Each structure stands twice: as structure tokens, then as C-alpha cells.
PDB file of N, CA and C in Angstrom:
ATOM      1  N   MET C  25      -0.996 -22.734 -55.974  1.00 50.00           N
ATOM      2  CA  MET C  25      -1.835 -23.111 -54.852  1.00 50.00           C
ATOM      3  C   MET C  25      -0.999 -23.663 -53.707  1.00 50.00           C
ATOM      4  N   SER C  26      -0.033 -24.497 -54.019  1.00 53.00           N
ATOM      5  CA  SER C  26       0.791 -25.076 -52.960  1.00 53.00           C
ATOM      6  C   SER C  26       1.655 -24.000 -52.301  1.00 53.00           C
ATOM      7  N   ILE C  27       2.048 -22.981 -53.074  1.00 55.00           N
ATOM      8  CA  ILE C  27       2.837 -21.887 -52.493  1.00 55.00           C
ATOM      9  C   ILE C  27       1.980 -21.111 -51.497  1.00 55.00           C
ATOM     10  N   LEU C  28       0.710 -20.903 -51.839  1.00 49.00           N
ATOM     11  CA  LEU C  28      -0.199 -20.203 -50.936  1.00 49.00           C
ATOM     12  C   LEU C  28      -0.380 -20.985 -49.641  1.00 49.00           C
ATOM     13  N   LEU C  29      -0.561 -22.296 -49.732  1.00 50.00           N
ATOM     14  CA  LEU C  29      -0.714 -23.121 -48.537  1.00 50.00           C
ATOM     15  C   LEU C  29       0.570 -23.146 -47.725  1.00 50.00           C
ATOM     16  N   GLN C  30       1.710 -23.191 -48.405  1.00 57.00           N
ATOM     17  CA  GLN C  30       2.987 -23.206 -47.703  1.00 57.00           C
ATOM     18  C   GLN C  30       3.202 -21.878 -46.972  1.00 57.00           C
ATOM     19  N   THR C  31       2.856 -20.755 -47.596  1.00 58.00           N
ATOM     20  CA  THR C  31       2.986 -19.436 -46.967  1.00 58.00           C
ATOM     21  C   THR C  31       2.048 -19.324 -45.772  1.00 58.00           C
ATOM     22  N   THR C  32       0.845 -19.818 -45.918  1.00 58.00           N
ATOM     23  CA  THR C  32      -0.117 -19.790 -44.823  1.00 58.00           C
ATOM     24  C   THR C  32       0.372 -20.647 -43.665  1.00 58.00           C
ATOM     25  N   GLY C  33       0.907 -21.788 -43.969  1.00 56.00           N
ATOM     26  CA  GLY C  33       1.431 -22.679 -42.932  1.00 56.00           C
ATOM     27  C   GLY C  33       2.621 -22.063 -42.224  1.00 56.00           C
ATOM     28  N   ASP C  34       3.513 -21.404 -42.960  1.00 58.00           N
ATOM     29  CA  ASP C  34       4.659 -20.748 -42.332  1.00 58.00           C
ATOM     30  C   ASP C  34       4.217 -19.604 -41.421  1.00 58.00           C
ATOM     31  N   THR C  35       3.196 -18.870 -41.871  1.00 61.00           N
ATOM     32  CA  THR C  35       2.675 -17.771 -41.055  1.00 61.00           C
ATOM     33  C   THR C  35       2.051 -18.316 -39.777  1.00 61.00           C
ATOM     34  N   ALA C  36       1.327 -19.418 -39.888  1.00 57.00           N
ATOM     35  CA  ALA C  36       0.694 -20.021 -38.714  1.00 57.00           C
ATOM     36  C   ALA C  36       1.753 -20.496 -37.726  1.00 57.00           C
ATOM     37  N   PHE C  37       2.833 -21.081 -38.226  1.00 64.00           N
ATOM     38  CA  PHE C  37       3.894 -21.550 -37.334  1.00 64.00           C
ATOM     39  C   PHE C  37       4.668 -20.385 -36.710  1.00 64.00           C
ATOM     40  N   SER C  38       4.761 -19.268 -37.400  1.00 74.00           N
ATOM     41  CA  SER C  38       5.471 -18.121 -36.833  1.00 74.00           C
ATOM     42  C   SER C  38       4.619 -17.399 -35.781  1.00 74.00           C
ATOM     43  N   LEU C  39       3.302 -17.523 -35.871  1.00 74.00           N
ATOM     44  CA  LEU C  39       2.419 -16.902 -34.879  1.00 74.00           C
ATOM     45  C   LEU C  39       2.171 -17.796 -33.667  1.00 74.00           C
ATOM     46  N   LEU C  40       2.550 -19.062 -33.755  1.00 78.00           N
ATOM     47  CA  LEU C  40       2.285 -20.012 -32.677  1.00 78.00           C
ATOM     48  C   LEU C  40       2.924 -19.581 -31.353  1.00 78.00           C
ATOM     49  N   PRO C  41       4.171 -19.130 -31.281  1.00 81.00           N
ATOM     50  CA  PRO C  41       4.725 -18.683 -29.991  1.00 81.00           C
ATOM     51  C   PRO C  41       3.984 -17.474 -29.412  1.00 81.00           C
ATOM     52  N   LEU C  42       3.544 -16.581 -30.283  1.00 83.00           N
ATOM     53  CA  LEU C  42       2.792 -15.420 -29.812  1.00 83.00           C
ATOM     54  C   LEU C  42       1.458 -15.837 -29.207  1.00 83.00           C
ATOM     55  N   VAL C  43       0.757 -16.729 -29.881  1.00 85.00           N
ATOM     56  CA  VAL C  43      -0.533 -17.221 -29.371  1.00 85.00           C
ATOM     57  C   VAL C  43      -0.329 -17.971 -28.071  1.00 85.00           C
ATOM     58  N   ARG C  44       0.724 -18.758 -27.997  1.00 89.00           N
ATOM     59  CA  ARG C  44       1.017 -19.515 -26.779  1.00 89.00           C
ATOM     60  C   ARG C  44       1.329 -18.546 -25.626  1.00 89.00           C
ATOM     61  N   GLY C  45       2.089 -17.499 -25.893  1.00 90.00           N
ATOM     62  CA  GLY C  45       2.412 -16.512 -24.855  1.00 90.00           C
ATOM     63  C   GLY C  45       1.184 -15.773 -24.360  1.00 90.00           C
ATOM     64  N   VAL C  46       0.320 -15.369 -25.279  1.00 91.00           N
ATOM     65  CA  VAL C  46      -0.919 -14.687 -24.888  1.00 91.00           C
ATOM     66  C   VAL C  46      -1.803 -15.627 -24.079  1.00 91.00           C
ATOM     67  N   GLY C  47      -1.882 -16.872 -24.474  1.00 93.00           N
ATOM     68  CA  GLY C  47      -2.671 -17.851 -23.723  1.00 93.00           C
ATOM     69  C   GLY C  47      -2.124 -18.063 -22.322  1.00 93.00           C
ATOM     70  N   LEU C  48      -0.803 -18.090 -22.195  1.00 95.00           N
ATOM     71  CA  LEU C  48      -0.189 -18.261 -20.882  1.00 95.00           C
ATOM     72  C   LEU C  48      -0.475 -17.057 -19.986  1.00 95.00           C
ATOM     73  N   VAL C  49      -0.380 -15.862 -20.529  1.00 95.00           N
ATOM     74  CA  VAL C  49      -0.681 -14.651 -19.753  1.00 95.00           C
ATOM     75  C   VAL C  49      -2.147 -14.650 -19.323  1.00 95.00           C
ATOM     76  N   LEU C  50      -3.037 -15.026 -20.216  1.00 96.00           N
ATOM     77  CA  LEU C  50      -4.464 -15.087 -19.860  1.00 96.00           C
ATOM     78  C   LEU C  50      -4.737 -16.136 -18.790  1.00 96.00           C
ATOM     79  N   ALA C  51      -4.055 -17.270 -18.866  1.00 95.00           N
ATOM     80  CA  ALA C  51      -4.238 -18.322 -17.859  1.00 95.00           C
ATOM     81  C   ALA C  51      -3.749 -17.848 -16.496  1.00 95.00           C
ATOM     82  N   ILE C  52      -2.607 -17.187 -16.462  1.00 94.00           N
ATOM     83  CA  ILE C  52      -2.082 -16.675 -15.194  1.00 94.00           C
ATOM     84  C   ILE C  52      -3.018 -15.616 -14.626  1.00 94.00           C
ATOM     85  N   ALA C  53      -3.545 -14.750 -15.476  1.00 94.00           N
ATOM     86  CA  ALA C  53      -4.484 -13.718 -15.016  1.00 94.00           C
ATOM     87  C   ALA C  53      -5.764 -14.346 -14.471  1.00 94.00           C
ATOM     88  N   ALA C  54      -6.253 -15.396 -15.117  1.00 94.00           N
ATOM     89  CA  ALA C  54      -7.473 -16.057 -14.642  1.00 94.00           C
ATOM     90  C   ALA C  54      -7.248 -16.711 -13.283  1.00 94.00           C
ATOM     91  N   VAL C  55      -6.105 -17.362 -13.101  1.00 93.00           N
ATOM     92  CA  VAL C  55      -5.801 -17.990 -11.813  1.00 93.00           C
ATOM     93  C   VAL C  55      -5.646 -16.920 -10.734  1.00 93.00           C
ATOM     94  N   ALA C  56      -4.979 -15.811 -11.073  1.00 91.00           N
ATOM     95  CA  ALA C  56      -4.800 -14.728 -10.098  1.00 91.00           C
ATOM     96  C   ALA C  56      -6.150 -14.126  -9.696  1.00 91.00           C
ATOM     97  N   MET C  57      -7.060 -13.952 -10.645  1.00 94.00           N
ATOM     98  CA  MET C  57      -8.380 -13.412 -10.311  1.00 94.00           C
ATOM     99  C   MET C  57      -9.179 -14.390  -9.458  1.00 94.00           C
ATOM    100  N   PHE C  58      -9.029 -15.679  -9.725  1.00 94.00           N
ATOM    101  CA  PHE C  58      -9.770 -16.685  -8.963  1.00 94.00           C
ATOM    102  C   PHE C  58      -9.270 -16.743  -7.514  1.00 94.00           C
ATOM    103  N   PHE C  59      -7.958 -16.642  -7.331  1.00 95.00           N
ATOM    104  CA  PHE C  59      -7.374 -16.746  -5.998  1.00 95.00           C
ATOM    105  C   PHE C  59      -7.037 -15.381  -5.402  1.00 95.00           C
ATOM    106  N   LYS C  60      -7.658 -14.305  -5.870  1.00 94.00           N
ATOM    107  CA  LYS C  60      -7.356 -12.961  -5.413  1.00 94.00           C
ATOM    108  C   LYS C  60      -7.552 -12.795  -3.899  1.00 94.00           C
ATOM    109  N   PRO C  61      -8.636 -13.264  -3.305  1.00 94.00           N
ATOM    110  CA  PRO C  61      -8.768 -13.111  -1.845  1.00 94.00           C
ATOM    111  C   PRO C  61      -7.675 -13.847  -1.074  1.00 94.00           C
ATOM    112  N   LEU C  62      -7.329 -15.031  -1.526  1.00 94.00           N
ATOM    113  CA  LEU C  62      -6.276 -15.789  -0.864  1.00 94.00           C
ATOM    114  C   LEU C  62      -4.931 -15.083  -0.998  1.00 94.00           C
ATOM    115  N   LEU C  63      -4.627 -14.602  -2.184  1.00 92.00           N
ATOM    116  CA  LEU C  63      -3.360 -13.904  -2.400  1.00 92.00           C
ATOM    117  C   LEU C  63      -3.301 -12.607  -1.595  1.00 92.00           C
ATOM    118  N   GLY C  64      -4.437 -11.913  -1.497  1.00 94.00           N
ATOM    119  CA  GLY C  64      -4.481 -10.696  -0.681  1.00 94.00           C
ATOM    120  C   GLY C  64      -4.222 -10.992   0.792  1.00 94.00           C
ATOM    121  N   GLY C  65      -4.796 -12.071   1.300  1.00 95.00           N
ATOM    122  CA  GLY C  65      -4.572 -12.459   2.692  1.00 95.00           C
ATOM    123  C   GLY C  65      -3.127 -12.839   2.952  1.00 95.00           C
ATOM    124  N   ILE C  66      -2.536 -13.560   2.027  1.00 95.00           N
ATOM    125  CA  ILE C  66      -1.125 -13.930   2.166  1.00 95.00           C
ATOM    126  C   ILE C  66      -0.253 -12.680   2.171  1.00 95.00           C
ATOM    127  N   PHE C  67      -0.573 -11.733   1.299  1.00 95.00           N
ATOM    128  CA  PHE C  67       0.200 -10.486   1.244  1.00 95.00           C
ATOM    129  C   PHE C  67       0.085  -9.719   2.556  1.00 95.00           C
ATOM    130  N   ARG C  68      -1.117  -9.629   3.114  1.00 95.00           N
ATOM    131  CA  ARG C  68      -1.299  -8.919   4.390  1.00 95.00           C
ATOM    132  C   ARG C  68      -0.537  -9.605   5.513  1.00 95.00           C
ATOM    133  N   ALA C  69      -0.554 -10.934   5.518  1.00 95.00           N
ATOM    134  CA  ALA C  69       0.184 -11.669   6.551  1.00 95.00           C
ATOM    135  C   ALA C  69       1.681 -11.409   6.434  1.00 95.00           C
ATOM    136  N   LEU C  70       2.192 -11.362   5.220  1.00 95.00           N
ATOM    137  CA  LEU C  70       3.619 -11.078   5.034  1.00 95.00           C
ATOM    138  C   LEU C  70       3.963  -9.658   5.476  1.00 95.00           C
ATOM    139  N   VAL C  71       3.076  -8.716   5.223  1.00 95.00           N
ATOM    140  CA  VAL C  71       3.312  -7.339   5.667  1.00 95.00           C
ATOM    141  C   VAL C  71       3.342  -7.275   7.192  1.00 95.00           C
ATOM    142  N   LEU C  72       2.445  -8.005   7.851  1.00 94.00           N
ATOM    143  CA  LEU C  72       2.426  -8.009   9.317  1.00 94.00           C
ATOM    144  C   LEU C  72       3.661  -8.681   9.896  1.00 94.00           C
ATOM    145  N   VAL C  73       4.232  -9.648   9.184  1.00 94.00           N
ATOM    146  CA  VAL C  73       5.461 -10.281   9.653  1.00 94.00           C
ATOM    147  C   VAL C  73       6.604  -9.280   9.608  1.00 94.00           C
ATOM    148  N   VAL C  74       6.663  -8.496   8.534  1.00 94.00           N
ATOM    149  CA  VAL C  74       7.751  -7.532   8.370  1.00 94.00           C
ATOM    150  C   VAL C  74       7.547  -6.310   9.259  1.00 94.00           C
ATOM    151  N   LYS C  75       6.317  -5.796   9.314  1.00 91.00           N
ATOM    152  CA  LYS C  75       6.035  -4.579  10.076  1.00 91.00           C
ATOM    153  C   LYS C  75       4.799  -4.819  10.945  1.00 91.00           C
ATOM    154  N   PRO C  76       4.982  -5.331  12.156  1.00 90.00           N
ATOM    155  CA  PRO C  76       3.818  -5.624  13.007  1.00 90.00           C
ATOM    156  C   PRO C  76       3.119  -4.344  13.464  1.00 90.00           C
ATOM    157  N   ARG C  77       1.844  -4.475  13.766  1.00 91.00           N
ATOM    158  CA  ARG C  77       1.056  -3.336  14.222  1.00 91.00           C
ATOM    159  C   ARG C  77       1.418  -2.989  15.661  1.00 91.00           C
ATOM    160  N   LEU C  78       1.238  -1.715  15.987  1.00 90.00           N
ATOM    161  CA  LEU C  78       1.470  -1.272  17.357  1.00 90.00           C
ATOM    162  C   LEU C  78       0.275  -1.649  18.228  1.00 90.00           C
ATOM    163  N   SER C  79       0.539  -1.859  19.517  1.00 93.00           N
ATOM    164  CA  SER C  79      -0.559  -2.142  20.432  1.00 93.00           C
ATOM    165  C   SER C  79      -1.351  -0.858  20.676  1.00 93.00           C
ATOM    166  N   LYS C  80      -2.507  -0.990  21.300  1.00 94.00           N
ATOM    167  CA  LYS C  80      -3.350   0.183  21.588  1.00 94.00           C
ATOM    168  C   LYS C  80      -2.610   1.176  22.484  1.00 94.00           C
ATOM    169  N   ASP C  81      -1.874   0.650  23.486  1.00 95.00           N
ATOM    170  CA  ASP C  81      -1.126   1.532  24.382  1.00 95.00           C
ATOM    171  C   ASP C  81      -0.023   2.270  23.634  1.00 95.00           C
ATOM    172  N   GLN C  82       0.668   1.567  22.739  1.00 94.00           N
ATOM    173  CA  GLN C  82       1.723   2.206  21.956  1.00 94.00           C
ATOM    174  C   GLN C  82       1.140   3.273  21.032  1.00 94.00           C
ATOM    175  N   GLN C  83      -0.013   2.991  20.436  1.00 93.00           N
ATOM    176  CA  GLN C  83      -0.654   3.987  19.571  1.00 93.00           C
ATOM    177  C   GLN C  83      -1.054   5.217  20.365  1.00 93.00           C
ATOM    178  N   ALA C  84      -1.604   5.014  21.578  1.00 93.00           N
ATOM    179  CA  ALA C  84      -2.008   6.141  22.418  1.00 93.00           C
ATOM    180  C   ALA C  84      -0.797   6.964  22.847  1.00 93.00           C
ATOM    181  N   ALA C  85       0.299   6.284  23.199  1.00 93.00           N
ATOM    182  CA  ALA C  85       1.510   6.996  23.601  1.00 93.00           C
ATOM    183  C   ALA C  85       2.073   7.801  22.432  1.00 93.00           C
ATOM    184  N   ARG C  86       2.069   7.223  21.246  1.00 94.00           N
ATOM    185  CA  ARG C  86       2.564   7.942  20.065  1.00 94.00           C
ATOM    186  C   ARG C  86       1.683   9.153  19.758  1.00 94.00           C
ATOM    187  N   ARG C  87       0.347   8.978  19.887  1.00 92.00           N
ATOM    188  CA  ARG C  87      -0.578  10.075  19.625  1.00 92.00           C
ATOM    189  C   ARG C  87      -0.370  11.211  20.643  1.00 92.00           C
ATOM    190  N   ASN C  88      -0.196  10.847  21.917  1.00 89.00           N
ATOM    191  CA  ASN C  88       0.028  11.869  22.948  1.00 89.00           C
ATOM    192  C   ASN C  88       1.340  12.609  22.713  1.00 89.00           C
ATOM    193  N   MET C  89       2.373  11.888  22.309  1.00 91.00           N
ATOM    194  CA  MET C  89       3.662  12.526  22.040  1.00 91.00           C
ATOM    195  C   MET C  89       3.552  13.489  20.855  1.00 91.00           C
ATOM    196  N   ARG C  90       2.838  13.050  19.823  1.00 91.00           N
ATOM    197  CA  ARG C  90       2.651  13.909  18.649  1.00 91.00           C
ATOM    198  C   ARG C  90       1.869  15.173  19.026  1.00 91.00           C
ATOM    199  N   ASN C  91       0.823  15.018  19.834  1.00 84.00           N
ATOM    200  CA  ASN C  91       0.030  16.176  20.263  1.00 84.00           C
ATOM    201  C   ASN C  91       0.865  17.136  21.108  1.00 84.00           C
ATOM    202  N   ALA C  92       1.700  16.581  21.978  1.00 82.00           N
ATOM    203  CA  ALA C  92       2.550  17.425  22.812  1.00 82.00           C
ATOM    204  C   ALA C  92       3.546  18.204  21.955  1.00 82.00           C
ATOM    205  N   LYS C  93       4.097  17.556  20.940  1.00 87.00           N
ATOM    206  CA  LYS C  93       5.033  18.249  20.052  1.00 87.00           C
ATOM    207  C   LYS C  93       4.335  19.360  19.272  1.00 87.00           C
ATOM    208  N   VAL C  94       3.125  19.103  18.818  1.00 83.00           N
ATOM    209  CA  VAL C  94       2.375  20.129  18.085  1.00 83.00           C
ATOM    210  C   VAL C  94       2.095  21.319  18.990  1.00 83.00           C
ATOM    211  N   LEU C  95       1.655  21.049  20.212  1.00 79.00           N
ATOM    212  CA  LEU C  95       1.389  22.143  21.149  1.00 79.00           C
ATOM    213  C   LEU C  95       2.669  22.915  21.477  1.00 79.00           C
ATOM    214  N   GLN C  96       3.791  22.205  21.601  1.00 79.00           N
ATOM    215  CA  GLN C  96       5.058  22.877  21.893  1.00 79.00           C
ATOM    216  C   GLN C  96       5.463  23.789  20.732  1.00 79.00           C
ATOM    217  N   ARG C  97       5.285  23.296  19.505  1.00 81.00           N
ATOM    218  CA  ARG C  97       5.598  24.125  18.334  1.00 81.00           C
ATOM    219  C   ARG C  97       4.695  25.348  18.267  1.00 81.00           C
ATOM    220  N   MET C  98       3.399  25.148  18.568  1.00 77.00           N
ATOM    221  CA  MET C  98       2.472  26.279  18.549  1.00 77.00           C
ATOM    222  C   MET C  98       2.839  27.290  19.629  1.00 77.00           C
ATOM    223  N   THR C  99       3.254  26.792  20.801  1.00 73.00           N
ATOM    224  CA  THR C  99       3.648  27.684  21.883  1.00 73.00           C
ATOM    225  C   THR C  99       4.884  28.479  21.493  1.00 73.00           C
ATOM    226  N   ASN C 100       5.861  27.811  20.882  1.00 75.00           N
ATOM    227  CA  ASN C 100       7.093  28.494  20.479  1.00 75.00           C
ATOM    228  C   ASN C 100       6.839  29.522  19.384  1.00 75.00           C
ATOM    229  N   SER C 101       5.919  29.220  18.486  1.00 73.00           N
ATOM    230  CA  SER C 101       5.664  30.146  17.385  1.00 73.00           C
ATOM    231  C   SER C 101       4.839  31.351  17.822  1.00 73.00           C
ATOM    232  N   SER C 102       4.102  31.225  18.913  1.00 63.00           N
ATOM    233  CA  SER C 102       3.258  32.340  19.366  1.00 63.00           C
ATOM    234  C   SER C 102       3.834  32.996  20.615  1.00 63.00           C
ATOM    235  N   SER C 103       5.143  33.099  20.675  1.00 62.00           N
ATOM    236  CA  SER C 103       5.777  33.650  21.875  1.00 62.00           C
ATOM    237  C   SER C 103       5.446  35.127  22.086  1.00 62.00           C
ATOM    238  N   CYS C 104       5.027  35.841  21.034  1.00 65.00           N
ATOM    239  CA  CYS C 104       4.708  37.259  21.184  1.00 65.00           C
ATOM    240  C   CYS C 104       3.334  37.481  21.818  1.00 65.00           C
ATOM    241  N   ASN C 105       2.414  36.523  21.710  1.00 72.00           N
ATOM    242  CA  ASN C 105       1.058  36.669  22.231  1.00 72.00           C
ATOM    243  C   ASN C 105       0.968  35.905  23.553  1.00 72.00           C
ATOM    244  N   ALA C 106       0.962  36.604  24.679  1.00 72.00           N
ATOM    245  CA  ALA C 106       1.016  35.972  25.998  1.00 72.00           C
ATOM    246  C   ALA C 106      -0.254  35.183  26.318  1.00 72.00           C
ATOM    247  N   SER C 107      -1.411  35.706  25.952  1.00 75.00           N
ATOM    248  CA  SER C 107      -2.653  35.016  26.295  1.00 75.00           C
ATOM    249  C   SER C 107      -2.779  33.704  25.513  1.00 75.00           C
ATOM    250  N   LEU C 108      -2.374  33.721  24.253  1.00 73.00           N
ATOM    251  CA  LEU C 108      -2.414  32.497  23.458  1.00 73.00           C
ATOM    252  C   LEU C 108      -1.423  31.466  23.987  1.00 73.00           C
ATOM    253  N   THR C 109      -0.264  31.936  24.405  1.00 72.00           N
ATOM    254  CA  THR C 109       0.732  31.031  24.962  1.00 72.00           C
ATOM    255  C   THR C 109       0.207  30.391  26.245  1.00 72.00           C
ATOM    256  N   ALA C 110      -0.426  31.166  27.102  1.00 75.00           N
ATOM    257  CA  ALA C 110      -0.983  30.630  28.344  1.00 75.00           C
ATOM    258  C   ALA C 110      -2.082  29.622  28.065  1.00 75.00           C
ATOM    259  N   GLU C 111      -2.904  29.908  27.078  1.00 76.00           N
ATOM    260  CA  GLU C 111      -3.987  28.973  26.724  1.00 76.00           C
ATOM    261  C   GLU C 111      -3.415  27.666  26.181  1.00 76.00           C
ATOM    262  N   LEU C 112      -2.386  27.760  25.362  1.00 73.00           N
ATOM    263  CA  LEU C 112      -1.759  26.544  24.818  1.00 73.00           C
ATOM    264  C   LEU C 112      -1.101  25.730  25.922  1.00 73.00           C
ATOM    265  N   ARG C 113      -0.476  26.390  26.879  1.00 73.00           N
ATOM    266  CA  ARG C 113       0.127  25.658  28.002  1.00 73.00           C
ATOM    267  C   ARG C 113      -0.947  24.959  28.827  1.00 73.00           C
ATOM    268  N   ALA C 114      -2.091  25.592  28.994  1.00 76.00           N
ATOM    269  CA  ALA C 114      -3.182  24.968  29.730  1.00 76.00           C
ATOM    270  C   ALA C 114      -3.692  23.740  28.983  1.00 76.00           C
ATOM    271  N   MET C 115      -3.778  23.845  27.652  1.00 73.00           N
ATOM    272  CA  MET C 115      -4.203  22.694  26.862  1.00 73.00           C
ATOM    273  C   MET C 115      -3.186  21.557  26.961  1.00 73.00           C
ATOM    274  N   ALA C 116      -1.913  21.908  26.965  1.00 71.00           N
ATOM    275  CA  ALA C 116      -0.879  20.888  27.074  1.00 71.00           C
ATOM    276  C   ALA C 116      -0.927  20.201  28.435  1.00 71.00           C
ATOM    277  N   ALA C 117      -1.267  20.933  29.476  1.00 73.00           N
ATOM    278  CA  ALA C 117      -1.337  20.358  30.823  1.00 73.00           C
ATOM    279  C   ALA C 117      -2.490  19.364  30.928  1.00 73.00           C
ATOM    280  N   ARG C 118      -3.564  19.603  30.187  1.00 72.00           N
ATOM    281  CA  ARG C 118      -4.722  18.708  30.243  1.00 72.00           C
ATOM    282  C   ARG C 118      -4.485  17.401  29.514  1.00 72.00           C
ATOM    283  N   SER C 119      -3.632  17.402  28.496  1.00 60.00           N
ATOM    284  CA  SER C 119      -3.464  16.173  27.692  1.00 60.00           C
ATOM    285  C   SER C 119      -2.346  15.296  28.198  1.00 60.00           C
TER     286      SER C 119
END
């Protein structure tokens, strides 16, 4: 009987670090879930510090440049079709 109790006690002591580790992981997960909105906001603020957003004017200028490049590529690729090339040039002049 004492051997059985001693074996049970040794098993309980050998599982104690595992139980403690699982409890610690669960506690960290619970705190992270509770503070998830706060942590998300902090993460977004850090991203904006590293890579700030472009202003509206900068976004418009980038969009216009991208559109002009696309039209230029389309014009270059359709050099055999004169009417399509003229139409693309007219579209480029409007933007």
C-alpha cells in the first residue's frame, strides 16, 4: 500500500511542471483575449509609426501615375492597331 502511495505521489510531482506550464499558457491566453482590442490598437499604432499612410494628394498622384503607365503599356502593345492606339492616347489625355 505504501508503495502504491509513493508511486502516485512521485507521478503527481512529475506532472506538476506540466500542469504549471499549461496553466501559465492558459492564463496568458486569457489575458490576451481580454486585452485584444487594446493590443490591436497598439499594434496598429506601431505599424503607422513604421509605415505612415499617404495623404489623399499622394494617393491620387500615385493612382494617376499607375493609370498613365497602364495606358502607356496598352498603347505600346497595340502598336499594330492604329484606331485603338488613337483611342488610348485620347484616354490618356483626359486623365
